[in-house]
Amino acid sequence: MSLSNTVIAEPRRTPSSKLTELHDRLMETRRLSLALADPLSDEDQVVQANDDASPTKWHLAHTTWFFEAFLLKRLLPGYRLFDETYEYCFNSYYEAVGPRHPRPKRGLLTRPTAADVRAYRAHVDEALVQMFAGDMPSDAAEIIELGINHEQQHQELLLTDILSLFSAGPLKPAYRKAKPGVSVQNAAPLAWSSFDGGIFEVGHDGKGFAYDNEDPRHEALIRPFKLANRCVTNAEWIDFIEDGGYATASLWLADGWNTIQGQEWQGPLYFEEADGGYMQMSLLGHRPVDPAAPVTHVSYFEADAFARWAGCRLPSEFEWEVAAADLPVAGRDLGADHLRPLPANADDGLTQMFGDVWEWTASAYLPYPGFKPAPGAVGEYNGKFMCNQFVLKGGSCATPAGHIRRTYRNFFYPHQRWQFTGLRLAADA
Amino acid sequence: MSLSNTVIAEPRRTPSSKLTELHDRLMETRRLSLALADPLSDEDQVVQANDDASPTKWHLAHTTWFFEAFLLKRLLPGYRLFDETYEYCFNSYYEAVGPRHPRPKRGLLTRPTAADVRAYRAHVDEALVQMFAGDMPSDAAEIIELGINHEQQHQELLLTDILSLFSAGPLKPAYRKAKPGVSVQNAAPLAWSSFDGGIFEVGHDGKGFAYDNEDPRHEALIRPFKLANRCVTNAEWIDFIEDGGYATASLWLADGWNTIQGQEWQGPLYFEEADGGYMQMSLLGHRPVDPAAPVTHVSYFEADAFARWAGCRLPSEFEWEVAAADLPVAGRDLGADHLRPLPANADDGLTQMFGDVWEWTASAYLPYPGFKPAPGAVGEYNGKFMCNQFVLKGGSCATPAGHIRRTYRNFFYPHQRWQFTGLRLAADA
Amino acid sequence: MSLSNTVIAEPRRTPSSKLTELHDRLMETRRLSLALADPLSDEDQVVQANDDASPTKWHLAHTTWFFEAFLLKRLLPGYRLFDETYEYCFNSYYEAVGPRHPRPKRGLLTRPTAADVRAYRAHVDEALVQMFAGDMPSDAAEIIELGINHEQQHQELLLTDILSLFSAGPLKPAYRKAKPGVSVQNAAPLAWSSFDGGIFEVGHDGKGFAYDNEDPRHEALIRPFKLANRCVTNAEWIDFIEDGGYATASLWLADGWNTIQGQEWQGPLYFEEADGGYMQMSLLGHRPVDPAAPVTHVSYFEADAFARWAGCRLPSEFEWEVAAADLPVAGRDLGADHLRPLPANADDGLTQMFGDVWEWTASAYLPYPGFKPAPGAVGEYNGKFMCNQFVLKGGSCATPAGHIRRTYRNFFYPHQRWQFTGLRLAADA
Amino acid sequence: MSLSNTVIAEPRRTPSSKLTELHDRLMETRRLSLALADPLSDEDQVVQANDDASPTKWHLAHTTWFFEAFLLKRLLPGYRLFDETYEYCFNSYYEAVGPRHPRPKRGLLTRPTAADVRAYRAHVDEALVQMFAGDMPSDAAEIIELGINHEQQHQELLLTDILSLFSAGPLKPAYRKAKPGVSVQNAAPLAWSSFDGGIFEVGHDGKGFAYDNEDPRHEALIRPFKLANRCVTNAEWIDFIEDGGYATASLWLADGWNTIQGQEWQGPLYFEEADGGYMQMSLLGHRPVDPAAPVTHVSYFEADAFARWAGCRLPSEFEWEVAAADLPVAGRDLGADHLRPLPANADDGLTQMFGDVWEWTASAYLPYPGFKPAPGAVGEYNGKFMCNQFVLKGGSCATPAGHIRRTYRNFFYPHQRWQFTGLRLAADA
């Protein structure tokens, strides 16, 4: 196995200051996963809400298995597998690794127990520490970097999957209380930023970590466009609902129309009409919808229909990337600890580009010109999903701090909406 | 609500010795449910293995709700509901009571927690004790009796549902260790008992508790028949498999053939070929099949096909009942604590009629002549299922002690086999 | 293959007057099938309306194949198969005969063409005539008798399947015009006939043809009962609808309730509310419901619920058979050529027992004591369906003249209702 | 309704020579549809092979309805609808037009009959002639042009749908005999043509008819690439099969792997191993696979996996368009009347770019920058399908003569393969 396509600029022999930084980031990531599971009972952690979601315990174990399978087993001499059956239990989708427990049945694994999984984590963490203590093999740092980013993705999934679970019962519990001291505010008025066309470099520039699907960096031809200063709000979405948006076929892609008819969708996921207003289930419990906050838990189908209704369109992934080129990679992500998207601040330029909600783009998730997945099992990480999905940009309120990049390409099927997914309008200049 | 069709011979004013006995039996039943859950973690208790099965926690809560809804709420003055949402969570199928959490989603209820449910049980147990302390209302004893029997049914389900869950993962854990000191033995050789025909009284005779579906007692015309001295064994079933039983269409009902083709059944549930022999998952873990023990986890379709292959047939429910008329109601039930069916002892007459495995009969589950379900919600207990199911007799190794009767009519769909279901051959005399 | 279980009283060597009668009946049956197809274009004849129904052309070919496979191929020396592929195309469900075209895809067989099938019929008819001309082998008459009855069953199916097809499009064409001169009339008022209990002989008495499932004749114990003088009418059914019958869970078997909820049934098949009244698609086209006529196209689930709503029950198959014992086997069947059920005449005793609509009984379709299916492929005719279905009695307006008997056991699944199925109320005496 | 986005360069007042040409092309197109149905019986024409396919009769009627709904009804004064129910029967997917018969039930429409539909065609043809005789309204020519192209698309579907139907039964009839005089030949050896990168104009240039999805013409940035001189052959595909292509997960997109596993695909549609070789059902009947001919009836998933196995990739739609820029738009299409793809001729440059098989590209079917669907119902023609599908180029052996263009964008879902779909390899230069 080689990870050569995972772009890391540093030379092969990682200097010790870098190693210290990597060690600390790794340990912090490992700690955060446990901290996210902390408000949950063992019962909460074992159940699978639906076929798209995984149990918390599974996330905790799978991210651990990732280090075991791709790092420790190969590169730590004398490493002892914690349990031989875990590869079957906790492999996600790596065909090259071998058979695995069927995805829709992850929630049936009451054994290994949550306590077993915590012991598994401790065992692997110890080996990871040991690895840093020794003579770090040449490609280990790359795999550790990938493992950190992999675990961060699962941290976001852990949260959205628990929300999915908690929304499925009558009690609708909060994962956690709302952070105090967030004042109610209005959303910034809608405004547009204009951008020139031209040929632009897109894709990862080789500085720091990136997934293989951000590579190769290449030129893209872009036409003049404009982008909304903020995400579409709940208030705007409610206008769409009340204008009959979900009942007007001409606004929808054919596959979208079939989906909303078949599923009887009348609003975003977790939305519910109540007493003339709208409630929405969230990580903070069942709460009134905040009109100023970005709409979230909408599918591509809905985002696309809304944009059409608004006389606009969604941006392409490259328009978004070009627009973000000079913006600081900062926003209300998981580090901000709100666990929900917040209203945009009044601002002159683009706001909310990072954090709050993932933004659907109009770009199908396809390989960049010259893309080659890494050889070996980790080559299955991104490449094999390049079909029937759409790219999302910018991260959300559940994306771990430090995980997002301008060139980051998240991807989901156009009907999926259990992530913190929203949208920003675009238009031709 | 009246329970008049639940046949209880005692006069309305229950004498205090009877009350003491009832109290003790109730408390023992309540204790047993918790004891059965004891080897299970909270994680084990929350998950639903499939649509037929329910989580342990749900069984513990639902049996408690039954007392709350049908007894305490109506007949204990000043009773305070433990939690108003529990009726929605833990009503099983009583349409007359109101809406309820969908059956296939019982496993999503991580909240209320296992600890909540234990507190709920304690709350209701306390109220039950209080009820006995006071002036017991006239129909309360009947409902308590029904509640005990209801909880006993769920105790059996709890065990078969946990087995279903534990068989679904790769670890295949044992619910408990095998009871020591059970010596390996051969099955008694197959022999036949003959019975005369005639008109016989069948159905419940009014002595002690019975479900409404055992009533009214009525005459049945029976032709001379003979019955095997014991249940069909695993060894005999393996002969059936190896003779191509699962590949010979002419042995099967059309619906059965469709089922085994569609589901790709090649043997009983949990059976697995391994190293030239057969293993089967059980409450005692994944173990070699005991050739002398009764085959179990077979569907009606399979039982019927086996009987045809053997040149015999299944008994009718009345043949079975007549044959059992003079036998003691005793066998290796849950009280014997083996948690698996054991080989028949060599014996002159009928053995294994009670305990070990439920025996499929050839009788469709239909109302007895003159059957009337009880008015009110408990009328839904048995009557509404009188369609497309078959009657089983005799109880199993998981049936609580004291729960079985000669007239007891268990019923399942012909494709179901996650219970401890087996068969005994019959033939015309 | 032997047909020994198809009960025919005549001695093996059939006298020539019997043979002449058999020949004439056979030819008349063969002619009737073609006559029934006559109002239909080749297009109408090829399409399959749904998985339960078959194309007209398939019925015409399958009934022909039946004679070829079970008679001519075996017993007519020198018989030449019309086409070797037809066995694959037109075998219905005889596993012992070999593989066959999948049932749900019968409507894809545009080849062989309708003209091919007509030629096939002519070829086989010619061979049948030839058979009568020669020295009829000993068991041929039995098979011919079975073949006649088999073809008659398919004549009824041909009509109900075409109705199903014609109801599926927007044009709702009539299969044929209504027979003129049928005056509008009221239904006879509901009245009851009472019957004593006792032990009665039921099942076929060996005189004339019967299917194997009517055998063996045996004793049945019957309790005193009463039976309505006529079938339930559309007017009564509309009362049931308007009293909320389809929205009242307590009236329904659990499986029935699931069915009507899942399928959103609000009335009989082909019923439609229109302008404050009701229309129903029929073989005579889309017509206003006749309030006095028997309700038809209701499932067992609906019949059972209606009877419960009416405070009555359905009769058992043996009650029905005993009640019919002294009645002439005569009614408005296909020979009467109305193609729809008509109102009951005012009469002192039981009316409509034969013809008009098939009457659901409360009896599960199970083998009679001592039942043995015929050896060989025709043993699959009836026996393998003895599970999950209910018995219907009396024939309908689409049952060919001469086809019905008192002991005739028709059977369908409890959710099926595309046949001319209705009900007659019963009650304990 | 306006068709302004359907790009037609001519001025609004069409000169009479143009009108004559349009009239003749229209009538020729109308005649061709009937000619294609000619080898089919009325039975063949009514059946629907599967949900993707439509009956021949439906194609004949729908293309006629298109002229009635979008042209005659609006623009021919005094036009009398042939039948008011036909709009419900024969509208395909135009939500703006109103409700319609469900697509998967098109095969249930035995009425209107094939004869009715032929009369409908004659009625509409007569009105079309009348339209040309009068003062042609300003936008009628545009709609007629669209109607011609629309009907041509259905001519191709008619053929692929009949093939689908004929493959579904055991007789596997030929739609027609093979054209005589086609000599067996080898495929040209694989060779590559190289192309420079740069900025190219793509999309329709406004000359002659085009669909709205080919518009607007715009600039695309292309990198140097090379393209195979011919399509992938059956011989090459058999190598792929025999090298385990269908059993090697690493070659497949995740959705593709799920598809081939779930559907148990082992080769192209209609492929069958027989006697050590391969047969394939075709319009000319069930025939041995021609090793030199282009593989056809492969899905995008398979085309993508094959390209990966071959160490190549699929071209983008723009690469294909640029490569075709200077080639004559000519090839073995329906006009060549072979009804099957033929081997490539040995040639220096690119062959088979037009005709033979549709070529899958790596491009998701998405709107061109600035795309706006036409207002009104015909705006549903192309735009609403821009999701989850892939673009195909070049036409096939079943594409009517004159229908194809360099900028033509056909589109299908990645799992679909009942069209004449194949592939041509590409690679980075």
mmCIF file with all atom_site columns, N, CA and C in Angstrom, chain D residues 63-77:
data_model
loop_
_atom_site.group_PDB
_atom_site.id
_atom_site.type_symbol
_atom_site.label_atom_id
_atom_site.label_alt_id
_atom_site.label_comp_id
_atom_site.label_asym_id
_atom_site.label_entity_id
_atom_site.label_seq_id
_atom_site.pdbx_PDB_ins_code
_atom_site.Cartn_x
_atom_site.Cartn_y
_atom_site.Cartn_z
_atom_site.occupancy
_atom_site.B_iso_or_equiv
_atom_site.pdbx_formal_charge
_atom_site.auth_seq_id
_atom_site.auth_comp_id
_atom_site.auth_asym_id
_atom_site.auth_atom_id
_atom_site.pdbx_PDB_model_num
ATOM 1  N N  . THR D 1 63 ? -46.034 9.924  -30.003 1.00 0.00 ? 63 THR D N  1
ATOM 2  C CA . THR D 1 63 ? -45.417 10.856 -30.958 1.00 0.00 ? 63 THR D CA 1
ATOM 3  C C  . THR D 1 63 ? -46.494 11.625 -31.728 1.00 0.00 ? 63 THR D C  1
ATOM 4  N N  . THR D 1 64 ? -47.626 11.019 -31.870 1.00 0.00 ? 64 THR D N  1
ATOM 5  C CA . THR D 1 64 ? -48.750 11.666 -32.548 1.00 0.00 ? 64 THR D CA 1
ATOM 6  C C  . THR D 1 64 ? -49.400 12.697 -31.630 1.00 0.00 ? 64 THR D C  1
ATOM 7  N N  . TRP D 1 65 ? -49.579 12.295 -30.383 1.00 0.00 ? 65 TRP D N  1
ATOM 8  C CA . TRP D 1 65 ? -50.112 13.218 -29.381 1.00 0.00 ? 65 TRP D CA 1
ATOM 9  C C  . TRP D 1 65 ? -49.239 14.466 -29.264 1.00 0.00 ? 65 TRP D C  1
ATOM 10 N N  . PHE D 1 66 ? -47.928 14.271 -29.380 1.00 0.00 ? 66 PHE D N  1
ATOM 11 C CA . PHE D 1 66 ? -47.001 15.398 -29.272 1.00 0.00 ? 66 PHE D CA 1
ATOM 12 C C  . PHE D 1 66 ? -47.371 16.501 -30.271 1.00 0.00 ? 66 PHE D C  1
ATOM 13 N N  . PHE D 1 67 ? -47.636 16.097 -31.506 1.00 0.00 ? 67 PHE D N  1
ATOM 14 C CA . PHE D 1 67 ? -48.049 17.089 -32.509 1.00 0.00 ? 67 PHE D CA 1
ATOM 15 C C  . PHE D 1 67 ? -49.419 17.677 -32.182 1.00 0.00 ? 67 PHE D C  1
ATOM 16 N N  . GLU D 1 68 ? -50.286 16.827 -31.684 1.00 0.00 ? 68 GLU D N  1
ATOM 17 C CA . GLU D 1 68 ? -51.627 17.318 -31.365 1.00 0.00 ? 68 GLU D CA 1
ATOM 18 C C  . GLU D 1 68 ? -51.589 18.333 -30.213 1.00 0.00 ? 68 GLU D C  1
ATOM 19 N N  . ALA D 1 69 ? -50.854 17.977 -29.157 1.00 0.00 ? 69 ALA D N  1
ATOM 20 C CA . ALA D 1 69 ? -50.874 18.801 -27.942 1.00 0.00 ? 69 ALA D CA 1
ATOM 21 C C  . ALA D 1 69 ? -50.113 20.104 -28.105 1.00 0.00 ? 69 ALA D C  1
ATOM 22 N N  . PHE D 1 70 ? -48.975 20.034 -28.806 1.00 0.00 ? 70 PHE D N  1
ATOM 23 C CA . PHE D 1 70 ? -48.108 21.205 -28.839 1.00 0.00 ? 70 PHE D CA 1
ATOM 24 C C  . PHE D 1 70 ? -48.262 22.018 -30.119 1.00 0.00 ? 70 PHE D C  1
ATOM 25 N N  . LEU D 1 71 ? -48.922 21.427 -31.106 1.00 0.00 ? 71 LEU D N  1
ATOM 26 C CA . LEU D 1 71 ? -49.036 22.148 -32.380 1.00 0.00 ? 71 LEU D CA 1
ATOM 27 C C  . LEU D 1 71 ? -50.501 22.347 -32.795 1.00 0.00 ? 71 LEU D C  1
ATOM 28 N N  . LEU D 1 72 ? -51.176 21.246 -33.123 1.00 0.00 ? 72 LEU D N  1
ATOM 29 C CA . LEU D 1 72 ? -52.486 21.356 -33.774 1.00 0.00 ? 72 LEU D CA 1
ATOM 30 C C  . LEU D 1 72 ? -53.522 22.029 -32.882 1.00 0.00 ? 72 LEU D C  1
ATOM 31 N N  . LYS D 1 73 ? -53.544 21.616 -31.648 1.00 0.00 ? 73 LYS D N  1
ATOM 32 C CA . LYS D 1 73 ? -54.522 22.156 -30.696 1.00 0.00 ? 73 LYS D CA 1
ATOM 33 C C  . LYS D 1 73 ? -54.361 23.668 -30.540 1.00 0.00 ? 73 LYS D C  1
ATOM 34 N N  . ARG D 1 74 ? -53.146 24.123 -30.621 1.00 0.00 ? 74 ARG D N  1
ATOM 35 C CA . ARG D 1 74 ? -52.869 25.536 -30.405 1.00 0.00 ? 74 ARG D CA 1
ATOM 36 C C  . ARG D 1 74 ? -52.890 26.349 -31.680 1.00 0.00 ? 74 ARG D C  1
ATOM 37 N N  . LEU D 1 75 ? -52.463 25.762 -32.764 1.00 0.00 ? 75 LEU D N  1
ATOM 38 C CA . LEU D 1 75 ? -52.168 26.593 -33.918 1.00 0.00 ? 75 LEU D CA 1
ATOM 39 C C  . LEU D 1 75 ? -52.957 26.264 -35.183 1.00 0.00 ? 75 LEU D C  1
ATOM 40 N N  . LEU D 1 76 ? -53.723 25.187 -35.159 1.00 0.00 ? 76 LEU D N  1
ATOM 41 C CA . LEU D 1 76 ? -54.535 24.902 -36.351 1.00 0.00 ? 76 LEU D CA 1
ATOM 42 C C  . LEU D 1 76 ? -55.996 25.223 -36.043 1.00 0.00 ? 76 LEU D C  1
ATOM 43 N N  . PRO D 1 77 ? -56.486 26.315 -36.573 1.00 0.00 ? 77 PRO D N  1
ATOM 44 C CA . PRO D 1 77 ? -57.863 26.724 -36.243 1.00 0.00 ? 77 PRO D CA 1
ATOM 45 C C  . PRO D 1 77 ? -58.848 25.632 -36.627 1.00 0.00 ? 77 PRO D C  1
#
